[in-house]
Amino acid sequence: MSAIPDRVYLDHAATSPLRPEAKAAMEEGFDIWANPSSPHAEGRRARAALEDARERIKRTLGWEGELIFTSGASEALWIALNRAKVERRIVSAVEHDAVFRAAPGAEIFTGDEPLDARTLLAVQHVNSETGTINPVSDMVETVRDNGVITLSDCAQSAGKLGLPKADMLVVSAHKFGGPIGIGALLVRDFNLLEPVGGHERGYRQGTENLPGAMGMAAALEADEWRTTSAQRAAFADRVSAQRLTIGEQVDYIFALTHPSISAQALLIRLDAMGFAVSAGSACSSGTLKKSRVLDAFGVPDDVAARTIRVSLGWNTTPDELDRFAQSWASLA
């Protein structure tokens, strides 16, 4: 009997496994168990560790503004979209579902609407389903003179690409090998937000997750991948015939379209072959509904129905890419 090969995890856009450096930092954080807001010596020690993690994250991301720790990207988006001092919220049509849940009454950006200082404009940096890079920094420069507040969801780019120069950025630790349950809202100036009281300088309620913050900082600092950019480019070449390419693309998220097999059937077949991939966004990949994002990008229904997502992460190996490319070729 032939040995069953190890499974290959290629769903890092949903979540990446915890880096060992992050795990070690979290274990250290669990030993500093006091509430960082407590005034006693134990609390002050926890506060010092929390502020150290905050500064390390800002330094690694190259961010000179403020940082509010949150429970993840969804909460960070909610704070930005609901506490910003604006009257209008305009979002791109291809945003993550978390944006629409946080601001159900938001307008969809068309490019024709007047924008002024009463407006918040949200445009994601990297799309989680297609890997498309949006030119956020260019858009920010275009609307800055109008006083528009800009927000960019960087859950799929933080720790992987240089961040855009928006007023507010959203990051999520478990997308780059940090722990689940911790993220951050990066804010150029606290004056952009209405405070709510509580912790995080009064802009977020709930006790800070110190072990999570320390793990997040350690994961960002340990930024090495097991594949090189050249190896990821070679993989992109091997699947290019089936890759759904929309604009400029990252080299770690691939939307692949099969000529005849449905996405759901592909997921079942690939899972049986030892590959973990997905269809749709990280938060809706378990459903059978049509992808709202692919529809917004103008992808025909029949193509969207045959499209899966393959996403690479820090511990993906060249051998795993080779194995998937061969298996995909046998299906396609």
Short mmCIF file of C-alpha atoms in Angstrom, two decimals:
data_model
loop_
_atom_site.label_atom_id
_atom_site.label_comp_id
_atom_site.label_asym_id
_atom_site.label_seq_id
_atom_site.Cartn_x
_atom_site.Cartn_y
_atom_site.Cartn_z
CA MET A 1 0.00 0.00 0.00
CA SER A 2 1.40 3.41 -0.99
CA ALA A 3 1.75 6.02 1.70
CA ILE A 4 -0.83 8.79 1.79
CA PRO A 5 1.00 12.09 1.19
CA ASP A 6 0.79 14.86 3.75
CA ARG A 7 -2.04 17.27 3.19
CA VAL A 8 -1.28 20.60 1.58
CA TYR A 9 -2.92 23.67 3.10
CA LEU A 10 -3.55 26.39 0.50
CA ASP A 11 -6.24 28.48 2.19
CA HIS A 12 -4.08 31.12 3.84
CA ALA A 13 -6.38 33.97 2.77
CA ALA A 14 -8.85 32.46 5.24
CA THR A 15 -6.29 31.96 7.99
CA SER A 16 -2.62 31.05 8.28
CA PRO A 17 -1.20 28.68 10.91
CA LEU A 18 0.40 30.27 13.92
CA ARG A 19 4.09 31.04 13.49
CA PRO A 20 6.28 29.45 16.20
CA GLU A 21 7.64 32.90 17.08
CA ALA A 22 4.07 34.11 17.70
CA LYS A 23 3.25 31.07 19.83
CA ALA A 24 6.33 31.65 21.99
CA ALA A 25 5.43 35.32 22.43
CA MET A 26 1.88 34.41 23.43
CA GLU A 27 3.14 31.95 26.03
CA GLU A 28 5.22 34.78 27.48
CA GLY A 29 2.13 36.97 27.46
CA PHE A 30 0.07 34.38 29.35
CA ASP A 31 2.58 34.65 32.17
CA ILE A 32 1.90 38.40 32.34
CA TRP A 33 -1.73 37.74 33.22
CA ALA A 34 -2.76 41.05 34.80
CA ASN A 35 -5.14 43.60 33.27
CA PRO A 36 -3.04 46.25 31.45
CA SER A 37 -5.40 48.94 32.73
CA SER A 38 -4.87 48.10 36.40
CA PRO A 39 -2.75 50.61 38.37
CA HIS A 40 -0.82 48.10 40.51
CA ALA A 41 2.63 46.72 39.72
CA GLU A 42 1.26 43.66 37.92
CA GLY A 43 -0.97 45.83 35.76
CA ARG A 44 1.85 48.24 35.00
CA ARG A 45 4.02 45.32 33.88
CA ALA A 46 1.26 44.13 31.55
CA ARG A 47 0.78 47.68 30.25
CA ALA A 48 4.48 47.99 29.46
CA ALA A 49 4.36 44.74 27.47
CA LEU A 50 1.25 45.88 25.61
CA GLU A 51 2.77 49.22 24.66
CA ASP A 52 5.97 47.49 23.57
CA ALA A 53 3.90 45.24 21.25
CA ARG A 54 2.04 48.29 19.93
CA GLU A 55 5.24 50.13 19.04
CA ARG A 56 6.81 47.04 17.47
CA ILE A 57 3.79 46.52 15.23
CA LYS A 58 3.77 50.17 14.16
CA ARG A 59 7.51 50.08 13.47
CA THR A 60 7.31 46.86 11.44
CA LEU A 61 4.37 48.17 9.39
CA GLY A 62 5.99 51.57 8.92
CA TRP A 63 3.03 53.34 10.53
CA GLU A 64 3.60 56.68 12.26
CA GLY A 65 0.03 57.30 13.45
CA GLU A 66 -2.04 55.70 16.21
CA LEU A 67 -2.90 52.02 16.68
CA ILE A 68 -6.06 50.66 18.31
CA PHE A 69 -5.98 46.96 19.16
CA THR A 70 -9.19 45.13 18.23
CA SER A 71 -10.48 41.56 18.18
CA GLY A 72 -9.77 41.37 14.46
CA ALA A 73 -10.45 43.03 11.11
CA SER A 74 -14.25 42.92 11.45
CA GLU A 75 -14.25 44.94 14.67
CA ALA A 76 -11.65 47.35 13.30
CA LEU A 77 -13.86 47.95 10.24
CA TRP A 78 -16.89 48.51 12.49
CA ILE A 79 -15.06 51.13 14.55
CA ALA A 80 -13.77 52.93 11.45
CA LEU A 81 -17.09 52.91 9.62
CA ASN A 82 -19.29 53.76 12.59
CA ARG A 83 -17.14 56.07 14.72
CA ALA A 84 -15.54 58.20 11.99
CA LYS A 85 -16.66 61.86 12.12
CA VAL A 86 -18.41 61.79 8.75
CA GLU A 87 -21.94 61.95 7.36
CA ARG A 88 -21.50 59.71 4.30
CA ARG A 89 -19.87 56.32 3.90
CA ILE A 90 -18.93 55.20 0.40
CA VAL A 91 -17.39 51.78 -0.21
CA SER A 92 -16.15 49.92 -3.26
CA ALA A 93 -18.38 47.17 -4.63
CA VAL A 94 -15.72 44.49 -4.10
CA GLU A 95 -15.19 45.01 -0.36
CA HIS A 96 -15.25 42.09 2.07
CA ASP A 97 -18.67 41.20 3.49
CA ALA A 98 -17.51 42.54 6.87
CA VAL A 99 -17.60 46.07 5.41
CA PHE A 100 -21.21 45.74 4.34
CA ARG A 101 -22.19 44.21 7.68
CA ALA A 102 -20.52 47.08 9.53
CA ALA A 103 -22.10 49.78 7.33
CA PRO A 104 -25.30 48.37 5.81
CA GLY A 105 -26.39 51.79 4.56
CA ALA A 106 -23.14 52.64 2.79
CA GLU A 107 -23.20 53.93 -0.77
CA ILE A 108 -21.39 52.01 -3.50
CA PHE A 109 -18.50 53.92 -5.05
CA THR A 110 -18.98 54.75 -8.74
CA GLY A 111 -16.31 57.41 -9.24
CA ASP A 112 -18.86 60.01 -10.28
CA GLU A 113 -20.20 61.08 -6.88
CA PRO A 114 -19.03 64.34 -5.24
CA LEU A 115 -16.63 63.74 -2.37
CA ASP A 116 -15.95 66.17 0.46
CA ALA A 117 -14.82 66.37 4.08
CA ARG A 118 -18.09 64.83 5.26
CA THR A 119 -17.27 61.60 3.42
CA LEU A 120 -15.46 58.39 4.31
CA LEU A 121 -14.26 56.37 1.32
CA ALA A 122 -13.38 52.70 1.89
CA VAL A 123 -11.33 50.80 -0.69
CA GLN A 124 -9.62 47.51 0.14
CA HIS A 125 -5.93 47.07 -0.64
CA VAL A 126 -5.88 43.44 -1.84
CA ASN A 127 -9.00 41.51 -2.76
CA SER A 128 -9.35 38.30 -0.80
CA GLU A 129 -10.94 36.32 -3.65
CA THR A 130 -8.92 37.35 -6.70
CA GLY A 131 -5.66 38.78 -5.32
CA THR A 132 -6.26 42.05 -7.19
CA ILE A 133 -4.23 44.99 -5.86
CA ASN A 134 -6.26 48.19 -5.77
CA PRO A 135 -4.31 51.46 -6.33
CA VAL A 136 -5.34 52.84 -2.95
CA SER A 137 -2.47 55.30 -2.56
CA ASP A 138 -3.27 56.86 -5.94
CA MET A 139 -6.93 57.16 -4.98
CA VAL A 140 -6.00 58.77 -1.67
CA GLU A 141 -3.93 61.40 -3.48
CA THR A 142 -6.85 62.13 -5.80
CA VAL A 143 -9.37 62.81 -3.01
CA ARG A 144 -7.08 64.23 -0.31
CA ASP A 145 -7.54 67.86 -1.35
CA ASN A 146 -11.29 67.42 -0.90
CA GLY A 147 -10.80 66.47 2.75
CA VAL A 148 -12.15 62.94 2.27
CA ILE A 149 -11.30 60.44 5.04
CA THR A 150 -9.93 57.27 3.48
CA LEU A 151 -10.08 53.74 4.88
CA SER A 152 -8.38 50.66 3.47
CA ASP A 153 -8.90 47.05 4.51
CA CYS A 154 -5.37 45.64 4.51
CA ALA A 155 -6.18 42.23 5.99
CA GLN A 156 -4.75 40.52 2.90
CA SER A 157 -1.71 42.77 2.48
CA ALA A 158 -0.37 43.64 5.94
CA GLY A 159 2.89 41.84 6.58
CA LYS A 160 3.20 41.01 2.88
CA LEU A 161 3.13 44.31 0.94
CA GLY A 162 3.92 47.90 1.77
CA LEU A 163 0.77 49.53 3.10
CA PRO A 164 -1.10 52.32 1.28
CA LYS A 165 -1.16 55.88 2.61
CA ALA A 166 -4.79 56.04 3.74
CA ASP A 167 -6.10 57.79 6.86
CA MET A 168 -7.16 54.50 8.44
CA LEU A 169 -5.95 50.95 7.80
CA VAL A 170 -7.31 47.62 9.04
CA VAL A 171 -5.03 44.66 9.77
CA SER A 172 -5.68 41.13 11.05
CA ALA A 173 -3.01 39.01 12.75
CA HIS A 174 -4.17 35.54 11.72
CA LYS A 175 -3.74 36.39 8.04
CA PHE A 176 0.07 36.54 8.42
CA GLY A 177 0.76 33.86 11.02
CA GLY A 178 -0.33 35.68 14.15
CA PRO A 179 -3.06 34.49 16.53
CA ILE A 180 -6.77 34.50 15.81
CA GLY A 181 -8.71 37.08 17.81
CA ILE A 182 -6.39 40.08 17.49
CA GLY A 183 -6.14 42.83 14.91
CA ALA A 184 -5.79 46.57 14.76
CA LEU A 185 -7.19 49.77 13.38
CA LEU A 186 -4.38 52.11 12.34
CA VAL A 187 -5.53 55.72 12.56
CA ARG A 188 -3.64 58.75 11.30
CA ASP A 189 -5.14 60.91 14.06
CA PHE A 190 -7.52 60.04 16.90
CA ASN A 191 -9.49 63.20 16.04
CA LEU A 192 -10.91 61.31 13.03
CA LEU A 193 -12.97 59.16 15.42
CA GLU A 194 -15.63 59.70 18.06
CA PRO A 195 -14.46 58.08 21.33
CA VAL A 196 -16.64 55.50 23.07
CA GLY A 197 -14.91 55.31 26.44
CA GLY A 198 -13.29 52.24 27.92
CA HIS A 199 -9.88 51.02 26.83
CA GLU A 200 -7.48 51.81 23.99
CA ARG A 201 -7.39 55.54 24.74
CA GLY A 202 -11.18 55.46 24.95
CA TYR A 203 -11.76 54.24 21.39
CA ARG A 204 -12.52 50.59 22.10
CA GLN A 205 -14.29 48.80 24.95
CA GLY A 206 -13.06 45.54 26.46
CA THR A 207 -9.88 44.41 28.19
CA GLU A 208 -6.89 44.30 25.85
CA ASN A 209 -5.71 40.91 24.61
CA LEU A 210 -2.09 41.11 25.74
CA PRO A 211 -0.95 37.62 24.63
CA GLY A 212 -2.59 38.22 21.25
CA ALA A 213 -0.88 41.59 20.84
CA MET A 214 2.50 40.09 21.68
CA GLY A 215 1.91 37.23 19.25
CA MET A 216 0.86 39.66 16.55
CA ALA A 217 4.05 41.68 16.97
CA ALA A 218 6.24 38.58 16.86
CA ALA A 219 4.49 37.24 13.73
CA LEU A 220 5.03 40.51 11.87
CA GLU A 221 8.69 40.60 12.79
CA ALA A 222 9.20 36.99 11.62
CA ASP A 223 8.35 37.82 8.01
CA GLU A 224 10.29 35.12 6.16
CA TRP A 225 8.45 32.75 3.80
CA ARG A 226 9.49 29.25 2.74
CA THR A 227 9.00 30.18 -0.90
CA THR A 228 10.80 32.92 -2.78
CA SER A 229 9.14 35.45 -5.07
CA ALA A 230 10.72 33.62 -8.02
CA GLN A 231 9.19 30.32 -6.92
CA ARG A 232 5.76 31.91 -6.53
CA ALA A 233 6.14 33.51 -9.97
CA ALA A 234 6.99 30.11 -11.45
CA PHE A 235 3.85 28.68 -9.86
CA ALA A 236 1.80 31.54 -11.33
CA ASP A 237 3.18 30.68 -14.77
CA ARG A 238 2.15 27.03 -14.38
CA VAL A 239 -1.49 27.91 -13.62
CA SER A 240 -1.70 31.04 -15.78
CA ALA A 241 -3.96 29.44 -18.38
CA GLN A 242 -6.69 28.99 -15.77
CA ARG A 243 -5.96 32.03 -13.62
CA LEU A 244 -8.62 34.72 -13.40
CA THR A 245 -6.52 37.86 -13.74
CA ILE A 246 -8.12 41.19 -12.84
CA GLY A 247 -5.71 44.12 -12.77
CA GLU A 248 -2.41 43.93 -10.91
CA GLN A 249 -2.16 40.73 -8.87
CA VAL A 250 -0.33 39.58 -5.75
CA ASP A 251 1.69 36.39 -5.96
CA TYR A 252 -0.04 34.60 -3.09
CA ILE A 253 -3.78 34.61 -3.96
CA PHE A 254 -4.96 32.87 -7.13
CA ALA A 255 -8.48 32.58 -8.53
CA LEU A 256 -8.42 29.52 -10.77
CA THR A 257 -11.22 28.65 -13.19
CA HIS A 258 -11.77 25.10 -14.41
CA PRO A 259 -13.12 24.70 -17.97
CA SER A 260 -15.97 22.39 -16.95
CA ILE A 261 -16.02 21.31 -13.28
CA SER A 262 -18.00 23.37 -10.73
CA ALA A 263 -16.23 25.02 -7.82
CA GLN A 264 -18.05 22.82 -5.31
CA ALA A 265 -17.02 19.65 -7.16
CA LEU A 266 -13.45 20.94 -7.40
CA LEU A 267 -13.30 21.53 -3.65
CA ILE A 268 -14.45 17.96 -3.00
CA ARG A 269 -12.02 16.44 -5.49
CA LEU A 270 -9.06 18.48 -4.33
CA ASP A 271 -9.85 17.78 -0.69
CA ALA A 272 -9.83 14.06 -1.45
CA MET A 273 -6.48 14.55 -3.20
CA GLY A 274 -5.09 16.18 -0.05
CA PHE A 275 -5.45 19.89 -0.83
CA ALA A 276 -7.24 22.47 1.30
CA VAL A 277 -8.49 25.29 -0.92
CA SER A 278 -11.69 27.33 -0.98
CA ALA A 279 -14.23 29.11 -3.13
CA GLY A 280 -15.26 32.68 -2.41
CA SER A 281 -14.14 34.80 0.53
CA ALA A 282 -12.86 33.48 3.82
CA CYS A 283 -16.15 34.12 5.59
CA SER A 284 -18.48 32.65 2.97
CA SER A 285 -16.48 29.80 1.44
CA GLY A 286 -18.72 27.25 3.12
CA THR A 287 -21.80 28.46 1.27
CA LEU A 288 -23.09 27.70 -2.21
CA LYS A 289 -24.19 31.24 -3.03
CA LYS A 290 -22.70 33.11 -5.94
CA SER A 291 -19.69 35.26 -5.15
CA ARG A 292 -20.78 38.89 -4.81
CA VAL A 293 -17.19 40.00 -5.39
CA LEU A 294 -16.74 38.12 -8.68
CA ASP A 295 -20.09 39.50 -9.81
CA ALA A 296 -18.94 43.05 -8.97
CA PHE A 297 -15.74 42.46 -10.93
CA GLY A 298 -17.88 41.57 -13.95
CA VAL A 299 -17.01 37.87 -14.01
CA PRO A 300 -19.71 35.93 -15.94
CA ASP A 301 -21.90 33.64 -13.84
CA ASP A 302 -20.73 30.45 -15.51
CA VAL A 303 -17.08 31.38 -14.94
CA ALA A 304 -17.66 32.33 -11.31
CA ALA A 305 -19.39 29.00 -10.74
CA ARG A 306 -16.18 27.18 -11.81
CA THR A 307 -13.70 29.35 -9.89
CA ILE A 308 -11.80 28.38 -6.74
CA ARG A 309 -9.30 30.26 -4.63
CA VAL A 310 -5.78 29.01 -3.93
CA SER A 311 -3.87 31.11 -1.40
CA LEU A 312 -0.29 30.75 -0.20
CA GLY A 313 1.23 31.61 3.15
CA TRP A 314 4.42 31.80 5.16
CA ASN A 315 4.83 28.03 5.54
CA THR A 316 3.88 27.01 1.99
CA THR A 317 6.79 25.10 0.44
CA PRO A 318 8.01 24.82 -3.17
CA ASP A 319 7.21 21.10 -3.09
CA GLU A 320 3.61 21.85 -2.11
CA LEU A 321 3.25 24.26 -5.01
CA ASP A 322 4.65 21.65 -7.37
CA ARG A 323 2.27 19.00 -6.04
CA PHE A 324 -0.74 21.25 -6.47
CA ALA A 325 0.27 22.35 -9.97
CA GLN A 326 0.57 18.71 -11.04
CA SER A 327 -2.75 17.75 -9.49
CA TRP A 328 -4.49 20.77 -10.95
CA ALA A 329 -3.13 19.91 -14.39
CA SER A 330 -4.54 16.40 -14.03
CA LEU A 331 -7.98 17.90 -13.40
CA ALA A 332 -7.80 20.70 -15.95
#
